[in-house]
Tab-separated table of C-alpha atoms in Angstrom:
chain	number	residue	atom	x	y	z
A	1	UNK	CA	-96.582	-17.269	-168.666
A	2	UNK	CA	-95.721	-17.039	-172.357
A	3	UNK	CA	-94.297	-20.441	-173.246
A	4	UNK	CA	-93.825	-22.109	-176.625
A	5	UNK	CA	-93.750	-25.731	-177.715
A	6	UNK	CA	-89.950	-25.800	-177.391
A	7	UNK	CA	-90.065	-24.839	-173.710
A	8	UNK	CA	-88.841	-21.271	-174.171
A	9	UNK	CA	-90.438	-18.715	-171.865
A	10	UNK	CA	-90.794	-15.101	-173.022
A	11	UNK	CA	-89.989	-12.569	-170.309
A	12	UNK	CA	-88.733	-9.718	-172.536
A	13	UNK	CA	-91.310	-7.578	-174.382
A	14	UNK	CA	-90.308	-5.321	-177.283
A	15	UNK	CA	-92.925	-2.618	-177.914
A	16	UNK	CA	-92.838	-0.597	-181.128
A	17	UNK	CA	-94.359	2.838	-180.471
A	18	UNK	CA	-94.300	4.156	-184.041
A	19	UNK	CA	-93.163	3.128	-187.502
A	20	UNK	CA	-91.949	6.651	-188.263
A	21	UNK	CA	-88.314	7.663	-188.174
A	22	UNK	CA	-86.351	10.883	-188.675
A	23	UNK	CA	-83.421	9.078	-190.353
A	24	UNK	CA	-83.315	7.119	-193.598
A	25	UNK	CA	-80.648	4.508	-192.912
A	26	UNK	CA	-79.688	2.693	-196.076
A	27	UNK	CA	-80.044	-0.746	-194.452
A	28	UNK	CA	-83.564	0.034	-193.212
A	29	UNK	CA	-85.594	2.143	-195.641
A	30	UNK	CA	-85.439	4.052	-198.932
A	31	UNK	CA	-84.481	7.724	-199.085
A	32	UNK	CA	-88.081	8.827	-199.706
A	33	UNK	CA	-89.300	7.006	-196.606
A	34	UNK	CA	-92.255	4.638	-196.446
A	35	UNK	CA	-96.021	4.686	-196.365
A	36	UNK	CA	-96.506	5.268	-192.632
A	37	UNK	CA	-99.274	3.675	-190.614
A	38	UNK	CA	-102.415	5.794	-190.384
A	39	UNK	CA	-102.985	7.307	-186.943
A	40	UNK	CA	-106.214	5.321	-186.313
A	41	UNK	CA	-104.259	2.108	-186.913
A	42	UNK	CA	-101.718	2.910	-184.185
A	43	UNK	CA	-102.323	1.791	-180.631
A	44	UNK	CA	-103.278	4.666	-178.341
A	45	UNK	CA	-101.246	5.420	-175.221
A	46	UNK	CA	-103.947	3.800	-173.092
A	47	UNK	CA	-103.942	0.673	-175.272
A	48	UNK	CA	-100.156	0.367	-175.065
A	49	UNK	CA	-100.171	0.710	-171.288
A	50	UNK	CA	-103.005	-1.792	-170.977
A	51	UNK	CA	-101.182	-4.404	-173.060
A	52	UNK	CA	-97.981	-3.887	-171.093
A	53	UNK	CA	-99.942	-4.206	-167.837
A	54	UNK	CA	-101.451	-7.500	-169.009
A	55	UNK	CA	-98.010	-8.728	-170.091
A	56	UNK	CA	-96.420	-7.815	-166.752
A	57	UNK	CA	-99.158	-8.799	-164.316
A	58	UNK	CA	-100.560	-11.880	-166.073
A	59	UNK	CA	-97.948	-13.189	-168.503
A	60	UNK	CA	-94.638	-12.980	-166.638
A	61	UNK	CA	-92.946	-10.162	-168.572
A	62	UNK	CA	-90.130	-8.592	-166.540
A	63	UNK	CA	-88.351	-6.471	-169.181
A	64	UNK	CA	-89.922	-3.920	-171.539
A	65	UNK	CA	-87.987	-2.325	-174.412
A	66	UNK	CA	-89.580	0.568	-176.304
A	67	UNK	CA	-88.619	0.618	-179.978
A	68	UNK	CA	-89.765	1.993	-183.342
A	69	UNK	CA	-89.238	3.343	-185.913
A	70	UNK	CA	-87.903	6.053	-183.668
A	71	UNK	CA	-89.687	5.857	-180.289
A	72	UNK	CA	-88.698	9.391	-179.258
A	73	UNK	CA	-91.100	10.605	-181.966
A	74	UNK	CA	-94.016	9.260	-179.909
A	75	UNK	CA	-95.578	12.321	-178.208
A	76	UNK	CA	-96.834	10.360	-175.190
A	77	UNK	CA	-93.614	8.449	-174.526
A	78	UNK	CA	-92.770	10.000	-171.138
A	79	UNK	CA	-96.297	9.386	-169.890
A	80	UNK	CA	-96.251	5.782	-171.095
A	81	UNK	CA	-92.979	5.160	-169.252
A	82	UNK	CA	-94.285	6.795	-166.082
A	83	UNK	CA	-97.467	4.701	-166.076
A	84	UNK	CA	-95.571	1.477	-166.711
A	85	UNK	CA	-93.105	2.294	-163.934
A	86	UNK	CA	-96.071	2.288	-161.529
A	87	UNK	CA	-96.989	-1.315	-162.351
A	88	UNK	CA	-96.603	-4.052	-159.750
A	89	UNK	CA	-94.346	-5.851	-160.261
A	90	UNK	CA	-92.362	-3.050	-161.880
A	91	UNK	CA	-90.689	-4.108	-165.134
A	92	UNK	CA	-87.223	-2.940	-166.073
A	93	UNK	CA	-87.592	-0.514	-168.964
A	94	UNK	CA	-85.237	0.573	-171.711
A	95	UNK	CA	-85.449	2.203	-175.112
A	96	UNK	CA	-83.730	1.674	-178.455
A	97	UNK	CA	-83.298	5.020	-180.193
A	98	UNK	CA	-81.253	6.791	-182.839
A	99	UNK	CA	-80.410	9.314	-180.116
A	100	UNK	CA	-81.389	12.463	-181.994
A	101	UNK	CA	-84.018	13.491	-179.436
A	102	UNK	CA	-82.226	12.341	-176.309
A	103	UNK	CA	-80.642	15.664	-175.442
A	104	UNK	CA	-84.060	17.175	-174.731
A	105	UNK	CA	-85.767	14.071	-173.318
A	106	UNK	CA	-83.183	12.077	-171.327
A	107	UNK	CA	-83.785	13.785	-167.991
A	108	UNK	CA	-87.578	13.521	-168.296
A	109	UNK	CA	-87.384	9.852	-169.264
A	110	UNK	CA	-85.161	9.097	-166.276
A	111	UNK	CA	-87.559	10.912	-163.946
A	112	UNK	CA	-90.464	8.957	-165.435
A	113	UNK	CA	-88.756	5.661	-164.615
A	114	UNK	CA	-86.768	4.616	-167.672
A	115	UNK	CA	-83.734	2.562	-166.652
A	116	UNK	CA	-81.385	2.806	-169.615
A	117	UNK	CA	-80.983	3.394	-173.361
A	118	UNK	CA	-79.590	1.693	-176.452
A	119	UNK	CA	-78.417	4.194	-179.072
A	120	UNK	CA	-77.703	3.369	-182.699
A	121	UNK	CA	-74.435	4.853	-183.978
A	122	UNK	CA	-72.635	3.200	-186.882
A	123	UNK	CA	-69.729	5.575	-187.405
A	124	UNK	CA	-67.537	8.204	-185.761
A	125	UNK	CA	-67.215	10.108	-189.035
A	126	UNK	CA	-69.916	12.732	-189.642
A	127	UNK	CA	-69.610	12.470	-193.418
A	128	UNK	CA	-70.119	8.690	-193.301
A	129	UNK	CA	-73.055	9.156	-190.928
A	130	UNK	CA	-74.658	11.479	-193.481
A	131	UNK	CA	-74.151	8.885	-196.233
A	132	UNK	CA	-75.542	6.040	-194.132
A	133	UNK	CA	-78.545	7.883	-192.698
A	134	UNK	CA	-79.119	10.519	-195.411
A	135	UNK	CA	-79.271	13.104	-192.631
A	136	UNK	CA	-76.630	15.447	-191.151
A	137	UNK	CA	-77.364	14.674	-187.483
A	138	UNK	CA	-74.178	13.050	-186.176
A	139	UNK	CA	-73.551	15.780	-183.603
A	140	UNK	CA	-77.096	15.418	-182.247
A	141	UNK	CA	-76.606	11.703	-181.643
A	142	UNK	CA	-73.328	12.234	-179.791
A	143	UNK	CA	-74.900	14.932	-177.623
A	144	UNK	CA	-77.914	12.730	-176.984
A	145	UNK	CA	-75.713	9.926	-175.699
A	146	UNK	CA	-73.888	12.334	-173.415
A	147	UNK	CA	-77.234	13.560	-172.067
A	148	UNK	CA	-78.385	9.995	-171.425
A	149	UNK	CA	-75.238	9.201	-169.489
A	150	UNK	CA	-75.532	12.433	-167.480
A	151	UNK	CA	-79.163	11.614	-166.645
A	152	UNK	CA	-78.195	8.184	-165.314
A	153	UNK	CA	-79.732	6.113	-168.127
A	154	UNK	CA	-76.865	3.672	-167.835
A	155	UNK	CA	-75.293	1.566	-169.039
A	156	UNK	CA	-75.602	3.417	-172.341
A	157	UNK	CA	-75.323	0.725	-174.976
A	158	UNK	CA	-74.264	1.623	-178.511
A	159	UNK	CA	-75.504	-0.458	-181.444
A	160	UNK	CA	-73.388	-0.382	-184.612
A	161	UNK	CA	-73.968	-1.983	-188.008
A	162	UNK	CA	-70.973	-2.217	-190.343
A	163	UNK	CA	-71.591	-1.838	-194.070
A	164	UNK	CA	-69.121	-2.811	-196.818
A	165	UNK	CA	-67.248	0.115	-198.322
A	166	UNK	CA	-68.663	2.650	-195.854
A	167	UNK	CA	-67.685	1.955	-192.251
A	168	UNK	CA	-66.354	-1.594	-192.314
A	169	UNK	CA	-62.920	-0.319	-191.251
A	170	UNK	CA	-64.202	1.419	-188.108
A	171	UNK	CA	-64.651	-1.451	-185.641
A	172	UNK	CA	-61.436	-0.818	-183.646
A	173	UNK	CA	-61.987	2.963	-183.600
A	174	UNK	CA	-65.580	2.542	-182.420
A	175	UNK	CA	-64.472	0.255	-179.602
A	176	UNK	CA	-61.653	2.575	-178.501
A	177	UNK	CA	-64.133	5.463	-178.431
A	178	UNK	CA	-66.725	3.448	-176.478
A	179	UNK	CA	-64.131	2.426	-173.885
A	180	UNK	CA	-62.964	6.038	-173.532
A	181	UNK	CA	-66.520	7.285	-172.937
A	182	UNK	CA	-67.694	4.319	-170.835
A	183	UNK	CA	-70.301	3.125	-173.320
A	184	UNK	CA	-70.970	-0.553	-174.003
A	185	UNK	CA	-70.571	-1.245	-177.715
A	186	UNK	CA	-72.466	-3.979	-179.533
A	187	UNK	CA	-71.977	-4.730	-183.207
A	188	UNK	CA	-75.023	-6.098	-185.010
A	189	UNK	CA	-74.808	-8.100	-188.206
A	190	UNK	CA	-76.897	-6.540	-190.952
A	191	UNK	CA	-80.178	-8.432	-191.074
A	192	UNK	CA	-82.681	-9.034	-193.901
A	193	UNK	CA	-85.179	-6.472	-192.639
A	194	UNK	CA	-84.734	-3.615	-195.101
A	195	UNK	CA	-87.803	-2.279	-196.883
A	196	UNK	CA	-86.053	-2.569	-200.249
A	197	UNK	CA	-85.278	-6.297	-199.747
A	198	UNK	CA	-81.769	-5.569	-200.938
A	199	UNK	CA	-79.932	-7.593	-198.268
A	200	UNK	CA	-77.389	-10.100	-199.546
A	201	UNK	CA	-75.785	-12.698	-197.308
A	202	UNK	CA	-72.575	-12.716	-199.339
A	203	UNK	CA	-72.175	-8.955	-198.974
A	204	UNK	CA	-72.602	-8.567	-195.230
A	205	UNK	CA	-69.914	-7.977	-192.610
A	206	UNK	CA	-70.017	-11.052	-190.376
A	207	UNK	CA	-69.292	-11.534	-186.687
A	208	UNK	CA	-66.073	-13.251	-187.688
A	209	UNK	CA	-65.018	-10.239	-189.747
A	210	UNK	CA	-65.785	-7.892	-186.850
A	211	UNK	CA	-63.870	-9.911	-184.272
A	212	UNK	CA	-60.860	-10.290	-186.557
A	213	UNK	CA	-60.773	-6.520	-187.025
A	214	UNK	CA	-61.080	-5.820	-183.292
A	215	UNK	CA	-58.281	-8.255	-182.470
A	216	UNK	CA	-55.829	-6.215	-184.531
A	217	UNK	CA	-55.867	-3.712	-181.645
A	218	UNK	CA	-57.453	-5.382	-178.597
A	219	UNK	CA	-57.208	-8.590	-176.597
A	220	UNK	CA	-60.678	-10.119	-176.364
A	221	UNK	CA	-61.557	-12.760	-173.786
A	222	UNK	CA	-64.883	-14.596	-174.188
A	223	UNK	CA	-67.282	-13.874	-171.345
A	224	UNK	CA	-68.874	-17.301	-171.577
A	225	UNK	CA	-72.342	-18.781	-171.999
A	226	UNK	CA	-73.132	-18.675	-168.279
A	227	UNK	CA	-72.838	-14.884	-168.296
A	228	UNK	CA	-74.725	-14.533	-171.570
A	229	UNK	CA	-77.926	-16.344	-170.618
A	230	UNK	CA	-80.664	-15.397	-173.107
A	231	UNK	CA	-79.027	-12.127	-174.183
A	232	UNK	CA	-78.695	-11.763	-177.970
A	233	UNK	CA	-75.122	-10.463	-177.740
A	234	UNK	CA	-72.078	-12.650	-177.274
A	235	UNK	CA	-69.687	-10.565	-175.180
A	236	UNK	CA	-65.927	-10.332	-174.809
A	237	UNK	CA	-63.874	-8.693	-172.066
A	238	UNK	CA	-61.666	-5.998	-173.592
A	239	UNK	CA	-57.974	-5.988	-172.604
A	240	UNK	CA	-58.666	-7.704	-169.298
A	241	UNK	CA	-61.643	-5.518	-168.352
A	242	UNK	CA	-63.699	-3.942	-167.039
A	243	UNK	CA	-65.094	-2.936	-170.442
A	244	UNK	CA	-66.884	-5.385	-172.690
A	245	UNK	CA	-67.872	-5.527	-176.339
A	246	UNK	CA	-70.723	-7.546	-177.781
A	247	UNK	CA	-71.635	-8.974	-181.159
A	248	UNK	CA	-75.210	-9.813	-182.113
A	249	UNK	CA	-74.778	-12.370	-184.869
A	250	UNK	CA	-78.382	-13.085	-185.809
A	251	UNK	CA	-77.346	-14.395	-189.228
A	252	UNK	CA	-74.127	-16.367	-188.733
A	253	UNK	CA	-74.481	-17.395	-185.070
A	254	UNK	CA	-78.250	-17.540	-184.398
A	255	UNK	CA	-79.358	-17.721	-180.766
A	256	UNK	CA	-82.955	-18.825	-181.308
A	257	UNK	CA	-82.764	-21.705	-178.816
A	258	UNK	CA	-82.377	-19.237	-175.936
A	259	UNK	CA	-84.771	-16.551	-177.212
A	260	UNK	CA	-86.967	-15.032	-174.480
A	261	UNK	CA	-88.621	-12.232	-176.491
A	262	UNK	CA	-92.133	-11.401	-177.601
A	263	UNK	CA	-92.860	-8.411	-179.814
A	264	UNK	CA	-95.725	-5.961	-180.149
A	265	UNK	CA	-95.990	-3.782	-183.247
A	266	UNK	CA	-97.178	-0.181	-183.224
A	267	UNK	CA	-100.517	-1.324	-184.647
A	268	UNK	CA	-101.088	-3.984	-182.017
A	269	UNK	CA	-99.831	-7.201	-183.621
A	270	UNK	CA	-97.941	-9.867	-181.687
A	271	UNK	CA	-94.821	-11.118	-183.443
A	272	UNK	CA	-92.963	-14.152	-182.155
A	273	UNK	CA	-89.748	-13.322	-184.043
A	274	UNK	CA	-88.201	-10.414	-185.920
A	275	UNK	CA	-88.179	-12.587	-189.039
A	276	UNK	CA	-91.692	-14.003	-188.692
A	277	UNK	CA	-94.132	-13.577	-191.563
A	278	UNK	CA	-97.137	-14.223	-189.318
A	279	UNK	CA	-98.739	-11.880	-186.778
A	280	UNK	CA	-101.569	-12.183	-184.235
A	281	UNK	CA	-103.959	-9.265	-183.851
A	282	UNK	CA	-104.496	-7.939	-180.316
A	283	UNK	CA	-105.742	-4.524	-181.425
A	284	UNK	CA	-109.015	-5.960	-182.701
A	285	UNK	CA	-109.602	-7.701	-179.374
A	286	UNK	CA	-108.835	-4.497	-177.468
A	287	UNK	CA	-111.221	-2.424	-179.534
A	288	UNK	CA	-114.015	-4.988	-179.439
A	289	UNK	CA	-114.120	-4.788	-175.656
A	290	UNK	CA	-112.378	-8.077	-174.835
A	291	UNK	CA	-111.485	-8.496	-171.156
A	292	UNK	CA	-107.877	-8.814	-169.993
A	293	UNK	CA	-108.241	-12.574	-169.650
A	294	UNK	CA	-109.162	-12.970	-173.314
A	295	UNK	CA	-106.292	-10.771	-174.490
A	296	UNK	CA	-103.884	-12.780	-172.338
A	297	UNK	CA	-105.266	-16.003	-173.836
A	298	UNK	CA	-104.745	-14.728	-177.386
A	299	UNK	CA	-101.194	-13.677	-176.532
A	300	UNK	CA	-100.394	-17.089	-175.035
A	301	UNK	CA	-101.830	-18.784	-178.111
A	302	UNK	CA	-99.669	-16.639	-180.413
A	303	UNK	CA	-96.495	-17.458	-178.515
A	304	UNK	CA	-97.341	-21.164	-178.315
A	305	UNK	CA	-96.945	-21.243	-182.101
A	306	UNK	CA	-93.428	-19.751	-182.112
A	307	UNK	CA	-91.131	-21.568	-184.518
A	308	UNK	CA	-87.881	-23.248	-183.506
A	309	UNK	CA	-85.731	-20.741	-185.361
A	310	UNK	CA	-85.651	-17.712	-187.597
A	311	UNK	CA	-85.355	-19.752	-190.801
A	312	UNK	CA	-82.433	-17.684	-192.081
A	313	UNK	CA	-80.506	-20.824	-193.020
A	314	UNK	CA	-83.393	-22.194	-195.062
A	315	UNK	CA	-82.805	-21.699	-198.818
A	316	UNK	CA	-86.521	-20.866	-199.068
A	317	UNK	CA	-86.282	-18.053	-196.486
A	318	UNK	CA	-88.351	-14.994	-197.317
A	319	UNK	CA	-87.970	-11.636	-195.635
A	320	UNK	CA	-90.899	-10.372	-193.583
A	321	UNK	CA	-93.427	-8.418	-195.616
A	322	UNK	CA	-93.063	-5.475	-193.254
A	323	UNK	CA	-89.716	-3.710	-192.707
A	324	UNK	CA	-87.976	-3.260	-189.380
A	325	UNK	CA	-89.410	0.224	-188.940
A	326	UNK	CA	-92.902	-1.279	-188.814
A	327	UNK	CA	-92.199	-4.308	-186.646
A	328	UNK	CA	-89.768	-2.849	-184.107
A	329	UNK	CA	-86.056	-3.557	-183.644
């Protein structure tokens, strides 16, 4: 079991497979990209599977989410999913992706054992997509989502970040589109995880802004805390149902008290929180020949030190040294 001093138990593991990405989203990284991790620093496929096996069989993990960077850029992804699907007990597995590679991989990922996908899409307008991501790949994302739905990787969840002056007027249109195509839309407040450290609290689109915009066109009924559990998204029933929309308000409505996540970076570091500035090295233990029991002990020790909250409301808050692409979304 992965428990902390506040009694929270981690059952959800986020695994970053690579820090590389084929987009350059303005709220994540600069146009020229970043200094990527060297290949020897990355966990191998075998190391990833071993850590997931330890997490599932010894530490109580029941959900595994593969992230990045862009996880579809990981050459061994299908094999990793297939090997993890064979674990007992079998974890539920999902992936957070920009969707560009889904058209060619969705069927193989489903066959390997992946359960569902989260796809990032911030706009319905191709020209705005190109401005936000610095790439002309909007059509590829749409087709990737369609392929995921056709393959049975459902529910397909869509993650959208609204940015002032670019797509902040699109919330109702995005929701209408998601309802029409049977996708589950979740808006995510922009978080201080950009490589440029350019995030400003007073410039972000808040959960309140998003909900006010949605209510100009839709009737939203709160789903309630009992339904939410430890999920990061607050959800509302849209026009009486069955569709729902979520808002992940990490900044203005933090949900740290119910957090059940532990995170593993692409280079084998345990992170207790997206906003943590501390990491615990499991890669060194792996490569020094440590047995499973020792790796599990180190992981438990790391999680025992998890802080009460993200610290975003502290005037002395400092962004993590590493950007989201390195630590996993």
